Short mmCIF file of C-alpha atoms in Angstrom, two decimals:
data_model
loop_
_atom_site.label_atom_id
_atom_site.label_comp_id
_atom_site.label_asym_id
_atom_site.label_seq_id
_atom_site.Cartn_x
_atom_site.Cartn_y
_atom_site.Cartn_z
CA MET A 1 -15.11 150.57 44.89
CA LYS A 2 -14.13 147.32 46.12
CA LEU A 3 -15.93 145.39 48.87
CA VAL A 4 -13.63 143.82 51.42
CA ALA A 5 -15.04 141.07 53.52
CA ASP A 6 -14.86 141.40 57.21
CA HIS A 7 -13.68 137.97 58.75
CA SER A 8 -13.36 139.39 62.19
CA ASN A 9 -15.69 137.93 64.78
CA ALA A 10 -15.70 137.06 68.50
CA ASP A 11 -14.88 133.31 67.79
CA THR A 12 -11.73 134.04 65.70
CA PRO A 13 -8.57 133.88 67.91
CA GLU A 14 -6.01 136.84 67.73
CA ARG A 15 -2.65 135.85 66.25
CA SER A 16 -1.02 137.35 69.28
CA ASP A 17 -2.72 134.74 71.53
CA TYR A 18 -1.24 131.90 69.52
CA PRO A 19 2.35 132.74 68.83
CA MET A 20 3.06 129.48 67.16
CA LEU A 21 0.52 130.13 64.43
CA THR A 22 2.07 131.06 61.12
CA ALA A 23 0.68 132.45 57.84
CA SER A 24 0.04 128.76 56.90
CA ALA A 25 -2.72 128.74 59.62
CA THR A 26 -5.15 130.46 57.24
CA GLU A 27 -4.89 127.14 55.22
CA GLY A 28 -5.62 124.98 58.12
CA THR A 29 -1.92 124.10 58.86
CA ILE A 30 -0.52 125.09 62.22
CA ASN A 31 3.18 125.32 62.93
CA THR A 32 3.93 123.34 66.03
CA ASP A 33 7.64 123.91 66.03
CA PRO A 34 8.93 124.69 69.62
CA ALA A 35 9.54 128.32 70.66
CA TRP A 36 13.33 127.88 70.67
CA TYR A 37 13.65 126.36 67.36
CA THR A 38 14.88 128.02 64.24
CA PRO A 39 17.06 126.33 61.58
CA ALA A 40 20.10 128.69 62.34
CA ARG A 41 19.77 127.74 66.02
CA LEU A 42 19.59 124.13 65.49
CA LEU A 43 22.66 124.25 63.18
CA THR A 44 24.57 126.07 65.96
CA ALA A 45 23.45 123.54 68.56
CA PHE A 46 24.66 120.72 66.49
CA CYS A 47 28.03 122.51 65.70
CA VAL A 48 28.58 122.84 69.46
CA VAL A 49 27.80 119.09 69.98
CA SER A 50 29.99 117.94 67.06
CA PHE A 51 32.82 120.06 68.51
CA LEU A 52 32.71 118.46 71.94
CA VAL A 53 32.38 114.84 70.83
CA PHE A 54 35.63 115.37 68.41
CA LEU A 55 37.36 117.24 70.89
CA ASP A 56 37.76 113.95 72.68
CA ARG A 57 39.60 112.33 69.78
CA GLY A 58 42.19 115.06 69.91
CA ILE A 59 42.52 114.94 73.87
CA ILE A 60 43.35 111.14 73.81
CA ALA A 61 45.82 111.40 70.96
CA SER A 62 47.57 114.56 72.58
CA ASN A 63 51.01 114.09 74.12
CA GLY A 64 49.93 115.48 77.40
CA VAL A 65 47.17 112.80 77.69
CA ASN A 66 48.67 109.75 75.70
CA GLY A 67 52.18 110.27 77.04
CA ASP A 68 54.84 107.53 76.60
CA THR A 69 56.36 104.76 78.52
CA GLU A 70 60.01 105.94 78.63
CA SER A 71 58.97 109.10 80.64
CA LYS A 72 56.13 107.40 82.49
CA THR A 73 53.70 110.06 81.45
CA GLY A 74 50.13 110.03 80.32
CA ILE A 75 47.96 106.93 79.74
CA GLN A 76 51.03 104.89 78.27
CA GLY A 77 53.35 105.77 81.12
CA GLU A 78 50.75 104.91 83.92
CA PHE A 79 49.51 101.67 82.61
CA GLN A 80 52.77 100.83 80.83
CA LEU A 81 51.16 100.11 77.44
CA SER A 82 52.81 98.84 74.42
CA ASN A 83 52.22 100.42 71.06
CA PHE A 84 49.64 97.66 70.31
CA GLN A 85 47.74 98.28 73.39
CA ASP A 86 47.82 101.92 72.88
CA GLY A 87 46.53 101.40 69.30
CA VAL A 88 43.78 99.25 70.43
CA LEU A 89 42.07 102.22 72.43
CA PRO A 90 41.13 104.01 69.25
CA ALA A 91 40.20 100.84 67.61
CA ALA A 92 38.01 99.88 70.36
CA PHE A 93 36.46 103.45 70.25
CA MET A 94 35.55 102.69 66.65
CA ILE A 95 33.92 99.29 67.25
CA GLY A 96 31.44 101.00 69.65
CA LEU A 97 30.99 103.59 67.37
CA LEU A 98 30.22 101.22 64.16
CA ILE A 99 28.00 98.83 66.18
CA ALA A 100 26.05 101.70 67.80
CA SER A 101 25.75 103.49 64.47
CA LEU A 102 23.53 100.62 63.18
CA VAL A 103 21.54 100.80 66.31
CA PHE A 104 20.86 104.39 66.47
CA SER A 105 20.00 104.59 62.65
CA GLU A 106 17.23 102.07 63.38
CA LEU A 107 16.09 103.44 66.59
CA CYS A 108 15.27 106.86 65.02
CA LYS A 109 12.51 105.16 63.03
CA HIS A 110 10.78 104.33 66.34
CA TYR A 111 11.94 107.13 68.83
CA ASN A 112 12.39 110.72 68.76
CA ALA A 113 15.72 111.28 66.90
CA PHE A 114 16.33 114.42 68.85
CA ARG A 115 16.05 112.73 72.26
CA LEU A 116 18.33 110.01 70.69
CA ILE A 117 21.07 112.68 70.33
CA GLY A 118 20.54 113.62 73.93
CA TRP A 119 21.08 109.93 75.09
CA GLY A 120 24.03 109.63 72.95
CA MET A 121 25.60 112.83 74.38
CA ALA A 122 24.81 111.50 78.00
CA ILE A 123 26.51 108.21 77.32
CA PHE A 124 29.53 110.14 76.03
CA MET A 125 29.58 112.39 78.94
CA VAL A 126 29.33 109.45 81.44
CA SER A 127 32.00 107.57 79.67
CA SER A 128 34.33 110.50 79.66
CA VAL A 129 34.07 110.52 83.46
CA GLY A 130 34.83 106.87 83.48
CA CYS A 131 37.95 107.43 81.43
CA GLY A 132 39.01 110.15 83.96
CA PHE A 133 38.80 107.58 86.78
CA ALA A 134 39.97 104.38 84.99
CA ASN A 135 42.33 102.43 87.27
CA SER A 136 43.45 99.89 84.66
CA PHE A 137 43.83 99.49 80.80
CA TRP A 138 40.75 97.34 80.64
CA THR A 139 38.66 99.84 82.52
CA LEU A 140 39.80 102.58 80.07
CA LEU A 141 39.22 100.09 77.20
CA VAL A 142 35.59 99.47 78.18
CA CYS A 143 34.94 103.23 78.63
CA ARG A 144 36.34 104.10 75.30
CA ILE A 145 34.14 101.47 73.58
CA ILE A 146 30.94 102.99 75.39
CA MET A 147 32.09 106.38 74.50
CA GLY A 148 32.31 105.48 70.80
CA ALA A 149 28.75 104.11 71.03
CA GLY A 150 27.45 107.40 72.56
CA GLU A 151 29.05 109.38 69.77
CA ALA A 152 27.24 107.16 67.16
CA SER A 153 24.01 109.18 67.76
CA ILE A 154 25.58 112.46 66.93
CA ILE A 155 27.49 111.27 63.84
CA ASN A 156 24.28 109.52 62.43
CA LEU A 157 21.56 111.82 63.31
CA THR A 158 22.84 115.55 63.10
CA GLY A 159 23.17 115.33 59.35
CA PRO A 160 19.77 114.36 58.57
CA PHE A 161 18.24 117.03 60.83
CA ILE A 162 20.35 119.66 58.78
CA ASP A 163 19.24 118.08 55.61
CA ASP A 164 15.68 118.58 56.72
CA VAL A 165 15.91 122.22 57.72
CA ALA A 166 18.49 123.85 55.50
CA PRO A 167 17.41 126.11 52.96
CA PRO A 168 17.67 124.21 49.56
CA SER A 169 20.01 126.89 48.06
CA GLN A 170 22.33 126.80 50.91
CA LYS A 171 22.26 123.12 51.95
CA THR A 172 25.97 122.39 51.00
CA LEU A 173 27.10 125.45 52.92
CA TRP A 174 25.37 124.44 56.00
CA PHE A 175 26.77 120.87 55.61
CA GLY A 176 30.07 122.40 55.10
CA ILE A 177 29.56 124.33 58.28
CA LEU A 178 28.53 121.34 60.37
CA TYR A 179 31.36 119.11 59.10
CA LEU A 180 33.86 121.79 59.77
CA PHE A 181 33.61 121.42 63.56
CA PRO A 182 34.84 117.88 64.00
CA THR A 183 38.18 119.00 62.44
CA VAL A 184 38.26 121.99 64.55
CA GLY A 185 37.39 119.95 67.81
CA ILE A 186 40.11 117.38 67.03
CA ALA A 187 42.69 120.34 66.62
CA VAL A 188 41.74 122.15 69.73
CA GLY A 189 41.87 118.81 71.54
CA TYR A 190 45.48 118.34 70.70
CA ILE A 191 46.06 121.73 72.37
CA PHE A 192 43.73 121.27 75.20
CA GLY A 193 44.95 117.87 76.05
CA GLY A 194 48.72 118.84 75.75
CA VAL A 195 48.41 121.86 77.95
CA ILE A 196 46.07 120.61 80.56
CA GLY A 197 47.37 117.00 80.68
CA ALA A 198 50.78 118.15 81.14
CA SER A 199 50.10 120.56 83.99
CA MET A 200 47.14 118.74 85.58
CA GLY A 201 47.50 115.04 84.72
CA TRP A 202 46.18 113.18 81.96
CA ARG A 203 42.82 112.40 83.73
CA MET A 204 41.83 116.09 84.11
CA PRO A 205 41.04 116.82 80.44
CA PHE A 206 38.48 113.90 80.36
CA LEU A 207 36.91 115.37 83.60
CA ILE A 208 36.59 118.79 82.17
CA GLN A 209 35.42 117.64 79.04
CA ALA A 210 32.63 115.72 80.83
CA ALA A 211 31.65 118.88 82.89
CA VAL A 212 31.31 121.01 79.85
CA CYS A 213 28.92 118.41 78.46
CA VAL A 214 26.47 118.56 81.35
CA PRO A 215 24.55 121.79 80.18
CA VAL A 216 24.42 120.36 76.57
CA VAL A 217 22.99 117.19 77.82
CA LEU A 218 20.49 118.97 79.96
CA TRP A 219 19.40 121.21 77.17
CA LEU A 220 18.95 118.06 74.85
CA PHE A 221 16.75 116.39 77.46
CA LEU A 222 14.63 119.40 78.72
CA VAL A 223 13.88 121.48 75.70
CA GLN A 224 10.83 120.55 73.57
CA PRO A 225 12.33 118.27 70.90
CA ILE A 226 11.69 118.51 67.05
CA SER A 227 11.10 115.51 64.95
CA LEU A 228 13.15 114.20 62.03
CA ARG A 229 10.80 114.76 58.92
CA THR A 230 12.67 112.16 56.81
CA MET A 231 11.47 109.51 59.10
CA HIS A 232 7.73 110.32 58.30
CA ASP A 233 5.66 110.22 55.16
CA ASP A 234 4.77 113.84 55.24
CA GLU A 235 5.58 117.10 57.22
CA GLU A 236 2.36 117.05 59.19
CA GLU A 237 3.19 113.75 60.61
CA ALA A 238 6.64 114.59 61.37
CA HIS A 239 5.53 117.07 64.12
CA THR A 240 3.21 114.67 65.90
CA ASP A 241 5.91 113.56 68.16
CA LEU A 242 6.78 117.05 69.83
CA SER A 243 5.36 116.29 73.22
CA ALA A 244 6.65 112.75 73.36
CA PRO A 245 8.35 111.39 76.57
CA LEU A 246 12.11 110.99 77.01
CA LEU A 247 12.63 108.78 74.04
CA GLY A 248 9.68 109.16 72.27
CA SER A 249 6.23 107.76 71.67
CA GLU A 250 6.67 105.46 68.68
CA ALA A 251 7.79 102.39 70.78
CA ALA A 252 8.16 99.19 68.75
CA PRO A 253 8.67 95.60 69.86
CA PRO A 254 12.60 94.68 69.89
CA ALA A 255 11.89 91.94 67.42
CA ALA A 256 10.36 94.38 64.97
CA VAL A 257 13.40 96.84 65.49
CA VAL A 258 15.83 93.80 64.71
CA ASN A 259 13.89 92.75 61.68
CA SER A 260 13.75 96.32 60.04
CA LEU A 261 17.44 96.71 60.73
CA TRP A 262 18.19 93.50 58.93
CA GLY A 263 16.05 94.53 56.05
CA ASP A 264 17.82 97.70 55.67
CA ILE A 265 21.15 96.09 55.90
CA CYS A 266 20.24 93.80 53.11
CA ILE A 267 19.13 96.60 50.90
CA LEU A 268 22.23 98.46 51.32
CA CYS A 269 24.34 95.36 50.53
CA ARG A 270 22.66 95.27 47.08
CA HIS A 271 23.29 98.91 46.29
CA PRO A 272 26.41 99.51 44.30
CA VAL A 273 26.70 103.08 44.86
CA PHE A 274 26.82 102.35 48.78
CA LEU A 275 29.15 99.45 48.43
CA TYR A 276 31.76 101.33 46.09
CA SER A 277 31.61 104.45 48.19
CA SER A 278 32.07 102.34 51.48
CA LEU A 279 35.11 100.48 49.90
CA GLY A 280 36.68 103.86 48.82
CA TYR A 281 35.87 105.53 52.25
CA CYS A 282 37.15 102.81 54.54
CA PRO A 283 41.03 103.12 53.60
CA VAL A 284 40.97 106.79 53.78
CA GLN A 285 39.56 106.85 57.18
CA GLY A 286 41.95 104.16 58.16
CA ALA A 287 44.79 106.38 57.18
CA PHE A 288 43.53 109.35 58.66
CA GLY A 289 42.89 107.43 62.03
CA VAL A 290 46.51 106.34 62.12
CA TYR A 291 47.87 109.85 61.37
CA SER A 292 45.48 111.69 63.77
CA TYR A 293 46.32 109.25 66.62
CA PHE A 294 50.01 108.63 66.28
CA GLY A 295 51.02 111.70 64.60
CA PRO A 296 51.60 113.62 67.71
CA GLN A 297 53.75 110.99 69.30
CA VAL A 298 56.01 110.72 66.03
CA LEU A 299 56.49 114.45 66.01
CA LEU A 300 57.52 114.36 69.60
CA LEU A 301 60.11 111.73 68.97
CA TRP A 302 61.58 113.54 66.00
CA SER A 303 64.23 116.22 66.39
CA PRO A 304 64.86 119.08 63.92
CA ASP A 305 67.79 117.30 62.38
CA ASP A 306 65.52 114.24 61.47
CA LEU A 307 63.26 116.59 59.29
CA ALA A 308 66.39 118.04 57.55
CA LEU A 309 67.18 116.65 53.92
CA ASP A 310 70.48 115.36 53.26
CA PRO A 311 72.53 117.16 50.69
CA MET A 312 72.83 115.45 47.30
#
């Protein structure tokens, strides 16, 4: 007959009284993840965020929004843009994105990364409103730069979160799902911008896009945030920032942030794998950017006879 020790006493809390306690609590570790959080829910939320920010790229490239000067429709028609000026708009967007990517990648070491995604989404939303009310090419250009800066937080920080939480045996599948939605967003943006822009004017798709972003931004700011474990030395420390204020609690002097960023850049510049990968990635993305932005305009100008092959 086995004797089973009775550990129940008046001082021991019931598990039902503390729903955030997990089995690891018996070993002295308490799971402090927010009540809303599961890895699958986080993946779903980031898929929605990625879809919304890449929806914009399809919207501005669509024929209903971008338009053309001959028919005096869309952005080109209203502001009478040359092809060069029209091409500057996506280039300016990328300038904002690239510069802000460095900033957000450094800030996530000092502030809560989940909140930074919220700030990036808020910047994106406000800039989308600015695009909808732009009264000149230069106003639109500034809004596009700021919008790219907002998107940088989503591009830089969603992937590391998924790398943290995805099951090891399914990590590649989770990344595949996450990075499927940018392509879906661009494709839907072509259709959405073409239909809404042609029927309600080129400004309306930007305003609708901003309105859809409102509940997402509120959710990112109001829910209890999770922390990025890869920014900490161990998992226990990774959860110490859950009750942090809007940006986070690990504030650092600006000079320290700049010095840390410069140090990271120097390390990357000496890393051959990073350098070769970047050199190979740049022309691919450059070609993709040209096709995705100017492709709809070229197809609009072509007739079925242009696509027919001459007989030999």
